[in-house]
Coordinates of C-alpha atoms in Angstrom, one line a residue:
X1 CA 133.1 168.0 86.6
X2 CA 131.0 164.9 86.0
X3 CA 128.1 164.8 88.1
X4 CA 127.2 168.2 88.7
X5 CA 124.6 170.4 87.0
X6 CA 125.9 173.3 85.9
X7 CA 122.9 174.7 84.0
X8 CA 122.3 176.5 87.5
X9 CA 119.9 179.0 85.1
X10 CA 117.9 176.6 84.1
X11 CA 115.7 174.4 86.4
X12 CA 113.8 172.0 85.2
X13 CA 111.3 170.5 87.4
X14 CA 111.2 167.6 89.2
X15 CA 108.9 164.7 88.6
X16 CA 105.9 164.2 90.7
X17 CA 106.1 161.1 92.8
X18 CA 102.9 160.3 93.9
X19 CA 102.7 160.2 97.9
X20 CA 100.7 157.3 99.9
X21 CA 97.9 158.5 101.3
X22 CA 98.5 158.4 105.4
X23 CA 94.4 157.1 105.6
X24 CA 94.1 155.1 102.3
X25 CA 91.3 152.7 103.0
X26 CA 92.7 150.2 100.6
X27 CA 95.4 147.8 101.9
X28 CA 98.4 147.6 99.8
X29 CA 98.5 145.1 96.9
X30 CA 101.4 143.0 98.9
X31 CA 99.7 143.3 101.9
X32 CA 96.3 142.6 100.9
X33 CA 96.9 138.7 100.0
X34 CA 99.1 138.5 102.8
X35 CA 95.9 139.8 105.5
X36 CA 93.2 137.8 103.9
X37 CA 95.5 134.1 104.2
X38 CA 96.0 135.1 108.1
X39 CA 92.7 135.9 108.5
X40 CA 91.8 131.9 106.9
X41 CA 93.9 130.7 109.8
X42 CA 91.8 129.6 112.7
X43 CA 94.4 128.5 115.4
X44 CA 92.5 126.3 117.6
X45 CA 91.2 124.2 114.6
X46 CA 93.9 124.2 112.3
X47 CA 96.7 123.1 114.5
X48 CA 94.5 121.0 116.8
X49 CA 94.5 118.7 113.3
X50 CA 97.6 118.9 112.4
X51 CA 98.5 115.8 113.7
X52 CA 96.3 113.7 112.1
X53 CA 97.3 114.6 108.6
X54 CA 99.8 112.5 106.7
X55 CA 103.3 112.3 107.8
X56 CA 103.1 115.3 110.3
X57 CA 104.1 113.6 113.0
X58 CA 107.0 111.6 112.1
X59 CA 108.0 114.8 109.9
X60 CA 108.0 116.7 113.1
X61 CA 109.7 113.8 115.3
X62 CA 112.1 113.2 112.9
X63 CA 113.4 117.0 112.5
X64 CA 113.2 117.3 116.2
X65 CA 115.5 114.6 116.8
X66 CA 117.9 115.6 113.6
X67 CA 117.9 119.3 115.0
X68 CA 118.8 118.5 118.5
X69 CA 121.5 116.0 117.1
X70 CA 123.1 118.6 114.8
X71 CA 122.6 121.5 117.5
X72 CA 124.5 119.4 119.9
X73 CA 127.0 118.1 118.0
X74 CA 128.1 121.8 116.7
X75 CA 127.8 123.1 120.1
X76 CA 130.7 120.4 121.3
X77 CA 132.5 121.1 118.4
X78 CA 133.1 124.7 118.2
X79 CA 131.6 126.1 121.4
X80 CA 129.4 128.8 120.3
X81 CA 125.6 128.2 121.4
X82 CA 124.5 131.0 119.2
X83 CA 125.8 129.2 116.0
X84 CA 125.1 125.8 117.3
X85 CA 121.3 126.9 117.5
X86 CA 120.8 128.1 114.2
X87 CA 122.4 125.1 112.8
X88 CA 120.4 123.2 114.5
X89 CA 117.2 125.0 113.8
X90 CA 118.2 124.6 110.5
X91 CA 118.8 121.4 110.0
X92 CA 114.9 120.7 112.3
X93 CA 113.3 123.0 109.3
X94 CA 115.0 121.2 105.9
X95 CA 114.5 117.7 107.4
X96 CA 111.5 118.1 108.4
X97 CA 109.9 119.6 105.2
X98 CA 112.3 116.7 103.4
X99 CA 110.7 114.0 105.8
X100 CA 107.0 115.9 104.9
X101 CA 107.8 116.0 101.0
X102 CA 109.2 112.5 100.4
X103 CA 106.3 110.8 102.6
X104 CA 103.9 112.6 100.6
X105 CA 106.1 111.5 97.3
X106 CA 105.3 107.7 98.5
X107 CA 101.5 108.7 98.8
X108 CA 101.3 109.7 95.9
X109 CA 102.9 107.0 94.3
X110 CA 101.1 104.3 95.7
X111 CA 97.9 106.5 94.6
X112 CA 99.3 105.9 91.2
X113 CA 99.9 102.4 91.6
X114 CA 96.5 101.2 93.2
X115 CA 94.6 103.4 90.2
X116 CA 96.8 102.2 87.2
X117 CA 96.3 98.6 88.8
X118 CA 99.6 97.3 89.4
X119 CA 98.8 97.6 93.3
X120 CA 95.7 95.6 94.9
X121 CA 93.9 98.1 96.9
X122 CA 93.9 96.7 100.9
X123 CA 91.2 98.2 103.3
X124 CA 92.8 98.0 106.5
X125 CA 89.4 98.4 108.1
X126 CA 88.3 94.7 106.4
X127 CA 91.7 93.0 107.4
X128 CA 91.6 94.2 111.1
X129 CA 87.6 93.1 110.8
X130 CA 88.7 89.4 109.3
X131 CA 91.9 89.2 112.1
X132 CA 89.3 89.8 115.0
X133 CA 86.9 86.9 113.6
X134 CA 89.7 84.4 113.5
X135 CA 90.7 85.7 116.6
X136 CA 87.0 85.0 117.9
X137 CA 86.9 82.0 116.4
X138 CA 89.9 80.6 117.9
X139 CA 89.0 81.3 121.2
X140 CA 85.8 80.0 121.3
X141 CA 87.1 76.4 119.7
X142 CA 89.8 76.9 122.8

């Protein structure tokens, strides 16, 4: 019969699998990495400035509204809420990370742009500063 050991005479041990120690001080290598980036998370400070990187916002706005819209629309369709959710979970999570990639895509390329040349470099700060003089100006020859 294939399968079966029938050199019942003759044992032959068994390899030695090493057991994890129950109180092992040192965290497994998965683990460890894992730990030490939740422990670099600070809640209150790093999603109290979320908002004010790049493209969070209208990453977050636009999958919002893309995930309701799909949600809803598959929820008339077929009836099931359950499914309906996840689909439109889904779609909040892929167009939101495709709204976050491709805005950062156009940062970058203007980056490249404004230091190979081709693009002049605008401070908005200066062009605000130079609308409010005209502004000044015009209302004091008024």
């Amino acid at each position: 019969m294939a399968g079966v050991n029938n050199n019942q005479d003759k044992k032959e041990p068994l390899p030695e699998i090493p057991l994890p120690l129950l109180n092992d001080p040192r965290p497994a290598p998965d683990t460890d990495q894992v730990v030490s980036a939740f422990k670099t998370l600070e809640p209150t400070r790093n999603f109290s400035t979320m908002t004010k990187s790049p493209c969070a916002k209208e990453s977050f706005i636009d999958g919002a509204a893309v995930g309701l819209g799909v949600g809803l629309l598959k929820a008339m369709r077929s009836g099931a809420n359950r499914s309906a959710a996840n689909w439109g979970f889904g779609a909040f999570v892929l167009m939101t990370v495709g709204t976050w990639e491709y805005c950062h895509f156009k940062i970058r390329e203007r980056r490249q742009l404004m230091a190979s040349g081709q693009m002049p470099v605008v401070n908005t700060l200066d062009v605000d500063a130079a609308k409010r003089r005209e502004a000044i100006a015009a209302q004091r020859e008024v």
